[in-house]
Amino acid sequence: MQKEHFPTVQNEPKYALVTGASRGIGRAIAERLAKEGFHLYLTCSQSANLLLPFAKDLADRYAISCVPFIADMGNCTDVERIFQQIPSLSVLVNNAGISYIGLLHEMTTADWQNIMRTNLDAVFYTSRLAIPLMLHDHAGKIINISSVWGNVGASMETAYSASKGGVNSFTKALAKELAPSGIQVNAIACGMIDTDMNQCFTDEDIEALRQEIPADRIGQSAEVAEMVVSLLHAPDYLTGQVIGLDGGWI
Ligand code: NAD
């Protein structure tokens, strides 16, 4: 008889790592995974004042373990330090990211490298260390939080678009490499989501963008978190996909 390939509910503890979880989309994903009963490892670059109380609050409210790390995910040594404390991992959510808006010919090399190391190198560093833990269980999910600009590109956001385009190709390639090992790799290409990342836009800018979006509104972090949970419950046959979550925008 053919083996069923639908996800099964198991009683053993499940561990998830969410990068960039002090605020915005990462914070919403952490909250939603806590609600699902995952034990959590959470990171952010420097907002200990936000991440530490949040991790304690999740641990108390959901009766889970929740370990916060202040670390630069674009720094290989920092990522290795985190994984030294992770013995088991079912889910990796690569969410940490930064944006840069400006003309490409005015961009410094340092700014270009900062975007690439934060948005793309970090996904390599974490995945490289998560994969052996997942291979051990012949199961695991890697979910990359990407952007519609990684698919179609945005004016004034060439570096950001290139980094997210890299994440999208990374997702498709790694999914092929890991499918035989029972590990699924997918990405969520977000449209405009209401977070501090978009603080640089004026109310007028945001209103103009809203008018372009068929759903007639900006997306919410909680909707991205819901999409992450949907991917966790999806059949294992779903892998290598870059799923748009943009209100029909792109
Ligand atoms: P945000 O600025 O509100 O939060 C970013 C989080 O990433 C913070 O917790 C920050 O500490 C962390 N972070 C940044 N650099 C880091 C580093 N080097 N090491 C560790 N952590 C780091 O942003 P957001 O809107 O919640 O974005 C989350 C993800 O969603 C990003 O990858 C972003 O590119 C993507 N995204 C956002 C939107 C949007 O409209 N908000 C759209 C498409 C994609």
PDB file of C-alpha atoms and ligand atoms in Angstrom:
ATOM      1  CA  MET A   1       0.000   0.000   0.000  1.00  0.00           C
ATOM      2  CA  GLN A   2       1.247   3.482  -0.804  1.00  0.00           C
ATOM      3  CA  LYS A   3       2.531   5.527   2.136  1.00  0.00           C
ATOM      4  CA  GLU A   4       0.394   8.549   3.134  1.00  0.00           C
ATOM      5  CA  HIS A   5       2.304  11.812   2.808  1.00  0.00           C
ATOM      6  CA  PHE A   6       0.053  14.130   4.773  1.00  0.00           C
ATOM      7  CA  PRO A   7       1.541  15.802   7.861  1.00  0.00           C
ATOM      8  CA  THR A   8       0.860  13.922  11.061  1.00  0.00           C
ATOM      9  CA  VAL A   9       0.278  15.341  14.525  1.00  0.00           C
ATOM     10  CA  GLN A  10       2.903  14.013  16.874  1.00  0.00           C
ATOM     11  CA  ASN A  11       3.124  14.330  20.618  1.00  0.00           C
ATOM     12  CA  GLU A  12       6.859  14.906  20.735  1.00  0.00           C
ATOM     13  CA  PRO A  13       7.995  18.537  21.274  1.00  0.00           C
ATOM     14  CA  LYS A  14       8.550  20.541  18.112  1.00  0.00           C
ATOM     15  CA  TYR A  15      11.120  23.329  17.859  1.00  0.00           C
ATOM     16  CA  ALA A  16      11.071  26.316  15.529  1.00  0.00           C
ATOM     17  CA  LEU A  17      13.575  29.105  14.876  1.00  0.00           C
ATOM     18  CA  VAL A  18      12.203  32.475  13.743  1.00  0.00           C
ATOM     19  CA  THR A  19      14.740  35.125  12.779  1.00  0.00           C
ATOM     20  CA  GLY A  20      13.956  38.815  13.178  1.00  0.00           C
ATOM     21  CA  ALA A  21      11.220  38.236  15.737  1.00  0.00           C
ATOM     22  CA  SER A  22      11.376  41.407  17.839  1.00  0.00           C
ATOM     23  CA  ARG A  23       8.711  43.182  15.804  1.00  0.00           C
ATOM     24  CA  GLY A  24       6.619  43.155  12.637  1.00  0.00           C
ATOM     25  CA  ILE A  25       6.107  39.964  10.654  1.00  0.00           C
ATOM     26  CA  GLY A  26       8.595  37.864  12.645  1.00  0.00           C
ATOM     27  CA  ARG A  27       6.907  38.745  15.924  1.00  0.00           C
ATOM     28  CA  ALA A  28       3.491  37.760  14.530  1.00  0.00           C
ATOM     29  CA  ILE A  29       4.920  34.455  13.251  1.00  0.00           C
ATOM     30  CA  ALA A  30       6.479  33.722  16.660  1.00  0.00           C
ATOM     31  CA  GLU A  31       3.174  34.391  18.426  1.00  0.00           C
ATOM     32  CA  ARG A  32       1.282  32.153  15.988  1.00  0.00           C
ATOM     33  CA  LEU A  33       3.795  29.295  16.299  1.00  0.00           C
ATOM     34  CA  ALA A  34       3.651  29.563  20.097  1.00  0.00           C
ATOM     35  CA  LYS A  35      -0.120  29.199  19.812  1.00  0.00           C
ATOM     36  CA  GLU A  36       0.508  26.039  17.748  1.00  0.00           C
ATOM     37  CA  GLY A  37       2.557  24.663  20.648  1.00  0.00           C
ATOM     38  CA  PHE A  38       6.036  25.041  19.157  1.00  0.00           C
ATOM     39  CA  HIS A  39       9.018  25.633  21.420  1.00  0.00           C
ATOM     40  CA  LEU A  40      10.806  28.647  20.024  1.00  0.00           C
ATOM     41  CA  TYR A  41      14.211  30.110  19.316  1.00  0.00           C
ATOM     42  CA  LEU A  42      13.866  33.776  18.416  1.00  0.00           C
ATOM     43  CA  THR A  43      16.431  36.261  17.149  1.00  0.00           C
ATOM     44  CA  CYS A  44      16.747  39.955  16.484  1.00  0.00           C
ATOM     45  CA  SER A  45      19.690  42.190  15.680  1.00  0.00           C
ATOM     46  CA  GLN A  46      19.655  44.646  18.584  1.00  0.00           C
ATOM     47  CA  SER A  47      16.251  45.187  20.217  1.00  0.00           C
ATOM     48  CA  ALA A  48      16.829  43.247  23.455  1.00  0.00           C
ATOM     49  CA  ASN A  49      14.319  45.574  25.128  1.00  0.00           C
ATOM     50  CA  LEU A  50      11.602  44.206  22.806  1.00  0.00           C
ATOM     51  CA  LEU A  51      12.671  40.588  22.268  1.00  0.00           C
ATOM     52  CA  LEU A  52      13.475  39.527  25.837  1.00  0.00           C
ATOM     53  CA  PRO A  53      10.110  40.479  27.416  1.00  0.00           C
ATOM     54  CA  PHE A  54       8.281  39.109  24.355  1.00  0.00           C
ATOM     55  CA  ALA A  55      10.034  35.731  24.670  1.00  0.00           C
ATOM     56  CA  LYS A  56       9.203  35.570  28.390  1.00  0.00           C
ATOM     57  CA  ASP A  57       5.587  36.519  27.729  1.00  0.00           C
ATOM     58  CA  LEU A  58       5.189  33.781  25.073  1.00  0.00           C
ATOM     59  CA  ALA A  59       6.793  31.199  27.364  1.00  0.00           C
ATOM     60  CA  ASP A  60       4.405  32.142  30.198  1.00  0.00           C
ATOM     61  CA  ARG A  61       1.219  32.387  28.150  1.00  0.00           C
ATOM     62  CA  TYR A  62       1.682  29.267  26.001  1.00  0.00           C
ATOM     63  CA  ALA A  63       3.687  27.063  28.424  1.00  0.00           C
ATOM     64  CA  ILE A  64       6.514  26.632  25.920  1.00  0.00           C
ATOM     65  CA  SER A  65      10.250  27.186  26.071  1.00  0.00           C
ATOM     66  CA  CYS A  66      11.267  30.337  24.226  1.00  0.00           C
ATOM     67  CA  VAL A  67      14.940  31.242  23.933  1.00  0.00           C
ATOM     68  CA  PRO A  68      15.857  34.725  22.646  1.00  0.00           C
ATOM     69  CA  PHE A  69      19.164  35.540  20.928  1.00  0.00           C
ATOM     70  CA  ILE A  70      20.499  38.982  20.092  1.00  0.00           C
ATOM     71  CA  ALA A  71      22.524  38.206  16.989  1.00  0.00           C
ATOM     72  CA  ASP A  72      23.319  39.454  13.506  1.00  0.00           C
ATOM     73  CA  MET A  73      21.967  36.790  11.145  1.00  0.00           C
ATOM     74  CA  GLY A  74      24.235  38.129   8.409  1.00  0.00           C
ATOM     75  CA  ASN A  75      27.245  37.197  10.516  1.00  0.00           C
ATOM     76  CA  CYS A  76      28.260  33.566  10.139  1.00  0.00           C
ATOM     77  CA  THR A  77      29.860  33.393  13.609  1.00  0.00           C
ATOM     78  CA  ASP A  78      26.717  34.718  15.304  1.00  0.00           C
ATOM     79  CA  VAL A  79      24.575  32.137  13.498  1.00  0.00           C
ATOM     80  CA  GLU A  80      26.960  29.328  14.488  1.00  0.00           C
ATOM     81  CA  ARG A  81      26.775  30.494  18.120  1.00  0.00           C
ATOM     82  CA  ILE A  82      22.967  30.226  18.019  1.00  0.00           C
ATOM     83  CA  PHE A  83      22.958  26.747  16.487  1.00  0.00           C
ATOM     84  CA  GLN A  84      25.361  25.481  19.159  1.00  0.00           C
ATOM     85  CA  GLN A  85      22.357  25.816  21.473  1.00  0.00           C
ATOM     86  CA  ILE A  86      19.807  24.141  19.170  1.00  0.00           C
ATOM     87  CA  PRO A  87      19.782  20.339  19.425  1.00  0.00           C
ATOM     88  CA  SER A  88      16.580  19.769  17.427  1.00  0.00           C
ATOM     89  CA  LEU A  89      14.689  21.785  14.807  1.00  0.00           C
ATOM     90  CA  SER A  90      11.480  21.097  12.856  1.00  0.00           C
ATOM     91  CA  VAL A  91      10.862  24.544  11.395  1.00  0.00           C
ATOM     92  CA  LEU A  92      13.151  27.344  10.251  1.00  0.00           C
ATOM     93  CA  VAL A  93      11.546  30.664   9.345  1.00  0.00           C
ATOM     94  CA  ASN A  94      14.037  33.000   7.688  1.00  0.00           C
ATOM     95  CA  ASN A  95      12.308  36.314   8.276  1.00  0.00           C
ATOM     96  CA  ALA A  96      15.014  38.820   9.315  1.00  0.00           C
ATOM     97  CA  GLY A  97      15.470  41.395   6.612  1.00  0.00           C
ATOM     98  CA  ILE A  98      16.148  45.032   5.864  1.00  0.00           C
ATOM     99  CA  SER A  99      15.153  47.324   3.031  1.00  0.00           C
ATOM    100  CA  TYR A 100      17.013  50.062   1.201  1.00  0.00           C
ATOM    101  CA  ILE A 101      15.381  52.709  -0.943  1.00  0.00           C
ATOM    102  CA  GLY A 102      17.502  54.859  -3.226  1.00  0.00           C
ATOM    103  CA  LEU A 103      19.009  55.173  -6.670  1.00  0.00           C
ATOM    104  CA  LEU A 104      21.381  52.311  -7.456  1.00  0.00           C
ATOM    105  CA  HIS A 105      24.124  54.570  -8.826  1.00  0.00           C
ATOM    106  CA  GLU A 106      24.204  56.423  -5.510  1.00  0.00           C
ATOM    107  CA  MET A 107      24.360  53.283  -3.362  1.00  0.00           C
ATOM    108  CA  THR A 108      27.595  52.599  -1.493  1.00  0.00           C
ATOM    109  CA  THR A 109      29.327  49.224  -1.588  1.00  0.00           C
ATOM    110  CA  ALA A 110      28.815  48.935   2.170  1.00  0.00           C
ATOM    111  CA  ASP A 111      25.035  49.434   1.821  1.00  0.00           C
ATOM    112  CA  TRP A 112      24.865  46.867  -1.017  1.00  0.00           C
ATOM    113  CA  GLN A 113      26.794  44.325   1.045  1.00  0.00           C
ATOM    114  CA  ASN A 114      24.651  44.988   4.114  1.00  0.00           C
ATOM    115  CA  ILE A 115      21.458  44.213   2.190  1.00  0.00           C
ATOM    116  CA  MET A 116      22.940  41.045   0.675  1.00  0.00           C
ATOM    117  CA  ARG A 117      24.398  39.692   3.901  1.00  0.00           C
ATOM    118  CA  THR A 118      21.214  40.366   5.898  1.00  0.00           C
ATOM    119  CA  ASN A 119      18.636  39.240   3.348  1.00  0.00           C
ATOM    120  CA  LEU A 120      20.466  36.477   1.458  1.00  0.00           C
ATOM    121  CA  ASP A 121      23.695  35.326   3.166  1.00  0.00           C
ATOM    122  CA  ALA A 122      21.737  34.838   6.411  1.00  0.00           C
ATOM    123  CA  VAL A 123      19.391  32.387   4.680  1.00  0.00           C
ATOM    124  CA  PHE A 124      22.418  30.329   3.626  1.00  0.00           C
ATOM    125  CA  TYR A 125      23.991  30.415   7.118  1.00  0.00           C
ATOM    126  CA  THR A 126      20.835  29.297   8.933  1.00  0.00           C
ATOM    127  CA  SER A 127      19.770  26.694   6.347  1.00  0.00           C
ATOM    128  CA  ARG A 128      23.251  25.138   6.258  1.00  0.00           C
ATOM    129  CA  LEU A 129      23.074  24.501   9.997  1.00  0.00           C
ATOM    130  CA  ALA A 130      19.362  23.598  10.158  1.00  0.00           C
ATOM    131  CA  ILE A 131      19.532  20.940   7.431  1.00  0.00           C
ATOM    132  CA  PRO A 132      21.605  18.363   9.389  1.00  0.00           C
ATOM    133  CA  LEU A 133      19.128  18.640  12.301  1.00  0.00           C
ATOM    134  CA  MET A 134      16.209  18.070   9.904  1.00  0.00           C
ATOM    135  CA  LEU A 135      17.969  15.238   8.066  1.00  0.00           C
ATOM    136  CA  HIS A 136      18.244  13.498  11.409  1.00  0.00           C
ATOM    137  CA  ASP A 137      14.408  13.378  11.570  1.00  0.00           C
ATOM    138  CA  HIS A 138      13.915  12.938   7.811  1.00  0.00           C
ATOM    139  CA  ALA A 139      11.460  15.858   8.154  1.00  0.00           C
ATOM    140  CA  GLY A 140      11.461  19.625   8.389  1.00  0.00           C
ATOM    141  CA  LYS A 141      10.150  22.856   6.890  1.00  0.00           C
ATOM    142  CA  ILE A 142      12.179  25.853   5.786  1.00  0.00           C
ATOM    143  CA  ILE A 143      10.052  28.927   5.103  1.00  0.00           C
ATOM    144  CA  ASN A 144      11.640  32.057   3.683  1.00  0.00           C
ATOM    145  CA  ILE A 145       9.882  35.398   4.027  1.00  0.00           C
ATOM    146  CA  SER A 146      10.434  37.047   0.689  1.00  0.00           C
ATOM    147  CA  SER A 147       8.910  39.865  -1.320  1.00  0.00           C
ATOM    148  CA  VAL A 148       6.975  40.428  -4.508  1.00  0.00           C
ATOM    149  CA  TRP A 149       9.942  42.602  -5.544  1.00  0.00           C
ATOM    150  CA  GLY A 150      12.031  39.422  -5.669  1.00  0.00           C
ATOM    151  CA  ASN A 151       9.759  38.304  -8.527  1.00  0.00           C
ATOM    152  CA  VAL A 152       9.240  41.495 -10.487  1.00  0.00           C
ATOM    153  CA  GLY A 153      11.759  44.053  -9.189  1.00  0.00           C
ATOM    154  CA  ALA A 154      11.086  47.546  -7.841  1.00  0.00           C
ATOM    155  CA  SER A 155      12.503  50.864  -8.962  1.00  0.00           C
ATOM    156  CA  MET A 156      14.724  52.414  -6.232  1.00  0.00           C
ATOM    157  CA  GLU A 157      14.931  48.991  -4.573  1.00  0.00           C
ATOM    158  CA  THR A 158      17.306  47.164  -6.917  1.00  0.00           C
ATOM    159  CA  ALA A 159      19.510  45.717  -4.176  1.00  0.00           C
ATOM    160  CA  TYR A 160      16.506  44.642  -2.107  1.00  0.00           C
ATOM    161  CA  SER A 161      14.852  43.107  -5.196  1.00  0.00           C
ATOM    162  CA  ALA A 162      18.070  41.270  -6.093  1.00  0.00           C
ATOM    163  CA  SER A 163      18.435  39.910  -2.556  1.00  0.00           C
ATOM    164  CA  LYS A 164      14.835  38.648  -2.499  1.00  0.00           C
ATOM    165  CA  GLY A 165      15.154  37.287  -6.045  1.00  0.00           C
ATOM    166  CA  GLY A 166      18.133  35.364  -4.701  1.00  0.00           C
ATOM    167  CA  VAL A 167      16.004  34.067  -1.834  1.00  0.00           C
ATOM    168  CA  ASN A 168      13.361  32.907  -4.318  1.00  0.00           C
ATOM    169  CA  SER A 169      15.886  30.977  -6.450  1.00  0.00           C
ATOM    170  CA  PHE A 170      17.522  29.616  -3.308  1.00  0.00           C
ATOM    171  CA  THR A 171      14.092  28.336  -2.228  1.00  0.00           C
ATOM    172  CA  LYS A 172      13.396  26.559  -5.521  1.00  0.00           C
ATOM    173  CA  ALA A 173      16.867  24.998  -5.756  1.00  0.00           C
ATOM    174  CA  LEU A 174      17.121  23.851  -2.148  1.00  0.00           C
ATOM    175  CA  ALA A 175      13.614  22.376  -2.326  1.00  0.00           C
ATOM    176  CA  LYS A 176      14.808  20.075  -5.122  1.00  0.00           C
ATOM    177  CA  GLU A 177      17.893  19.132  -3.144  1.00  0.00           C
ATOM    178  CA  LEU A 178      15.947  18.320   0.037  1.00  0.00           C
ATOM    179  CA  ALA A 179      12.689  16.809  -1.260  1.00  0.00           C
ATOM    180  CA  PRO A 180      14.162  13.279  -1.264  1.00  0.00           C
ATOM    181  CA  SER A 181      15.004  13.797   2.419  1.00  0.00           C
ATOM    182  CA  GLY A 182      11.465  14.739   3.456  1.00  0.00           C
ATOM    183  CA  ILE A 183      12.264  18.437   3.975  1.00  0.00           C
ATOM    184  CA  GLN A 184      10.122  21.098   2.310  1.00  0.00           C
ATOM    185  CA  VAL A 185      11.386  24.557   1.349  1.00  0.00           C
ATOM    186  CA  ASN A 186       8.948  27.314   0.395  1.00  0.00           C
ATOM    187  CA  ALA A 187       8.865  31.106   0.356  1.00  0.00           C
ATOM    188  CA  ILE A 188       6.138  33.659   0.959  1.00  0.00           C
ATOM    189  CA  ALA A 189       6.451  36.647  -1.363  1.00  0.00           C
ATOM    190  CA  CYS A 190       4.769  39.393   0.640  1.00  0.00           C
ATOM    191  CA  GLY A 191       3.244  42.484  -0.866  1.00  0.00           C
ATOM    192  CA  MET A 192       2.903  45.592   1.284  1.00  0.00           C
ATOM    193  CA  ILE A 193       2.549  44.615   4.939  1.00  0.00           C
ATOM    194  CA  ASP A 194       1.839  47.104   7.728  1.00  0.00           C
ATOM    195  CA  THR A 195       5.100  47.101   9.722  1.00  0.00           C
ATOM    196  CA  ASP A 196       7.798  49.536  10.844  1.00  0.00           C
ATOM    197  CA  MET A 197       9.784  48.596   7.729  1.00  0.00           C
ATOM    198  CA  ASN A 198       7.433  50.899   5.812  1.00  0.00           C
ATOM    199  CA  GLN A 199       7.812  53.837   8.216  1.00  0.00           C
ATOM    200  CA  CYS A 200       9.837  55.619   5.542  1.00  0.00           C
ATOM    201  CA  PHE A 201       6.689  56.056   3.442  1.00  0.00           C
ATOM    202  CA  THR A 202       4.434  59.086   3.926  1.00  0.00           C
ATOM    203  CA  ASP A 203       0.678  58.661   4.430  1.00  0.00           C
ATOM    204  CA  GLU A 204       0.267  59.887   0.845  1.00  0.00           C
ATOM    205  CA  ASP A 205       2.704  57.223  -0.445  1.00  0.00           C
ATOM    206  CA  ILE A 206       0.822  54.502   1.401  1.00  0.00           C
ATOM    207  CA  GLU A 207      -2.534  55.736   0.134  1.00  0.00           C
ATOM    208  CA  ALA A 208      -1.191  55.700  -3.445  1.00  0.00           C
ATOM    209  CA  LEU A 209       0.060  52.127  -2.966  1.00  0.00           C
ATOM    210  CA  ARG A 210      -3.258  51.062  -1.434  1.00  0.00           C
ATOM    211  CA  GLN A 211      -5.061  52.273  -4.524  1.00  0.00           C
ATOM    212  CA  GLU A 212      -2.936  49.900  -6.638  1.00  0.00           C
ATOM    213  CA  ILE A 213      -3.854  46.858  -4.534  1.00  0.00           C
ATOM    214  CA  PRO A 214      -6.995  45.012  -5.699  1.00  0.00           C
ATOM    215  CA  ALA A 215      -7.785  43.934  -2.117  1.00  0.00           C
ATOM    216  CA  ASP A 216      -7.994  47.682  -1.351  1.00  0.00           C
ATOM    217  CA  ARG A 217      -5.843  47.507   1.764  1.00  0.00           C
ATOM    218  CA  ILE A 218      -2.337  46.917   3.107  1.00  0.00           C
ATOM    219  CA  GLY A 219      -1.684  43.399   4.461  1.00  0.00           C
ATOM    220  CA  GLN A 220      -1.255  42.537   8.122  1.00  0.00           C
ATOM    221  CA  SER A 221       1.609  40.674   9.811  1.00  0.00           C
ATOM    222  CA  ALA A 222      -0.934  38.246  11.271  1.00  0.00           C
ATOM    223  CA  GLU A 223      -1.903  37.217   7.727  1.00  0.00           C
ATOM    224  CA  VAL A 224       1.716  36.311   6.931  1.00  0.00           C
ATOM    225  CA  ALA A 225       1.841  34.308  10.172  1.00  0.00           C
ATOM    226  CA  GLU A 226      -1.352  32.494   9.152  1.00  0.00           C
ATOM    227  CA  MET A 227       0.264  31.652   5.799  1.00  0.00           C
ATOM    228  CA  VAL A 228       3.289  30.196   7.613  1.00  0.00           C
ATOM    229  CA  VAL A 229       1.014  27.931   9.658  1.00  0.00           C
ATOM    230  CA  SER A 230      -0.864  26.939   6.470  1.00  0.00           C
ATOM    231  CA  LEU A 231       2.453  25.853   4.974  1.00  0.00           C
ATOM    232  CA  LEU A 232       3.220  23.785   8.070  1.00  0.00           C
ATOM    233  CA  HIS A 233      -0.093  21.957   7.636  1.00  0.00           C
ATOM    234  CA  ALA A 234       0.152  21.646   3.846  1.00  0.00           C
ATOM    235  CA  PRO A 235       0.858  18.283   2.233  1.00  0.00           C
ATOM    236  CA  ASP A 236       4.574  17.489   2.028  1.00  0.00           C
ATOM    237  CA  TYR A 237       4.182  17.407  -1.764  1.00  0.00           C
ATOM    238  CA  LEU A 238       4.087  21.240  -1.678  1.00  0.00           C
ATOM    239  CA  THR A 239       7.704  22.331  -1.974  1.00  0.00           C
ATOM    240  CA  GLY A 240       9.833  24.752  -3.988  1.00  0.00           C
ATOM    241  CA  GLN A 241       7.014  27.309  -4.206  1.00  0.00           C
ATOM    242  CA  VAL A 242       7.192  31.086  -3.931  1.00  0.00           C
ATOM    243  CA  ILE A 243       3.693  31.930  -2.782  1.00  0.00           C
ATOM    244  CA  GLY A 244       2.453  35.462  -3.356  1.00  0.00           C
ATOM    245  CA  LEU A 245       0.622  37.090  -0.442  1.00  0.00           C
ATOM    246  CA  ASP A 246      -0.158  40.531  -1.800  1.00  0.00           C
ATOM    247  CA  GLY A 247      -3.920  41.124  -2.064  1.00  0.00           C
ATOM    248  CA  GLY A 248      -3.743  40.504  -5.821  1.00  0.00           C
ATOM    249  CA  TRP A 249      -1.286  43.401  -6.274  1.00  0.00           C
ATOM    250  CA  ILE A 250       1.382  41.859  -8.534  1.00  0.00           C
TER     251      ILE A 250
HETATM  252  P1  NAD B   1      10.749  45.018  10.478  1.00  0.00           P
HETATM  253  O1  NAD B   1      11.783  46.035  10.157  1.00  0.00           O
HETATM  254  O2  NAD B   1       9.517  45.458  11.184  1.00  0.00           O
HETATM  255  O3  NAD B   1      11.398  43.825  11.327  1.00  0.00           O
HETATM  256  C1  NAD B   1      12.605  43.256  10.907  1.00  0.00           C
HETATM  257  C2  NAD B   1      13.110  42.280  11.943  1.00  0.00           C
HETATM  258  O4  NAD B   1      14.326  41.722  11.425  1.00  0.00           O
HETATM  259  C3  NAD B   1      13.447  42.914  13.281  1.00  0.00           C
HETATM  260  O5  NAD B   1      13.148  41.999  14.310  1.00  0.00           O
HETATM  261  C4  NAD B   1      14.958  43.111  13.206  1.00  0.00           C
HETATM  262  O6  NAD B   1      15.602  43.051  14.476  1.00  0.00           O
HETATM  263  C5  NAD B   1      15.345  41.895  12.388  1.00  0.00           C
HETATM  264  N1  NAD B   1      16.633  42.046  11.735  1.00  0.00           N
HETATM  265  C6  NAD B   1      17.019  42.969  10.819  1.00  0.00           C
HETATM  266  N2  NAD B   1      18.308  42.777  10.484  1.00  0.00           N
HETATM  267  C7  NAD B   1      18.739  41.722  11.207  1.00  0.00           C
HETATM  268  C8  NAD B   1      19.961  41.044  11.327  1.00  0.00           C
HETATM  269  N3  NAD B   1      21.045  41.409  10.619  1.00  0.00           N
HETATM  270  N4  NAD B   1      20.053  40.009  12.196  1.00  0.00           N
HETATM  271  C9  NAD B   1      18.976  39.624  12.918  1.00  0.00           C
HETATM  272  N5  NAD B   1      17.777  40.210  12.833  1.00  0.00           N
HETATM  273  C10 NAD B   1      17.680  41.255  12.005  1.00  0.00           C
HETATM  274  O7  NAD B   1      10.409  44.322   9.086  1.00  0.00           O
HETATM  275  P2  NAD B   1       9.165  43.428   8.607  1.00  0.00           P
HETATM  276  O8  NAD B   1       8.314  44.269   7.752  1.00  0.00           O
HETATM  277  O9  NAD B   1       8.563  42.691   9.742  1.00  0.00           O
HETATM  278  O10 NAD B   1       9.954  42.431   7.634  1.00  0.00           O
HETATM  279  C11 NAD B   1      10.174  41.068   7.913  1.00  0.00           C
HETATM  280  C12 NAD B   1      10.515  40.376   6.614  1.00  0.00           C
HETATM  281  O11 NAD B   1       9.440  40.512   5.704  1.00  0.00           O
HETATM  282  C13 NAD B   1      11.766  40.935   5.918  1.00  0.00           C
HETATM  283  O12 NAD B   1      12.537  39.890   5.385  1.00  0.00           O
HETATM  284  C14 NAD B   1      11.164  41.778   4.814  1.00  0.00           C
HETATM  285  O13 NAD B   1      12.053  41.920   3.716  1.00  0.00           O
HETATM  286  C15 NAD B   1       9.936  40.985   4.458  1.00  0.00           C
HETATM  287  N6  NAD B   1       8.924  41.765   3.765  1.00  0.00           N
HETATM  288  C16 NAD B   1       8.294  42.799   4.381  1.00  0.00           C
HETATM  289  C17 NAD B   1       7.351  43.528   3.674  1.00  0.00           C
HETATM  290  C18 NAD B   1       6.603  44.677   4.281  1.00  0.00           C
HETATM  291  O14 NAD B   1       5.882  45.375   3.559  1.00  0.00           O
HETATM  292  N7  NAD B   1       6.692  44.926   5.575  1.00  0.00           N
HETATM  293  C19 NAD B   1       7.071  43.213   2.336  1.00  0.00           C
HETATM  294  C20 NAD B   1       7.734  42.171   1.744  1.00  0.00           C
HETATM  295  C21 NAD B   1       8.666  41.445   2.467  1.00  0.00           C
END
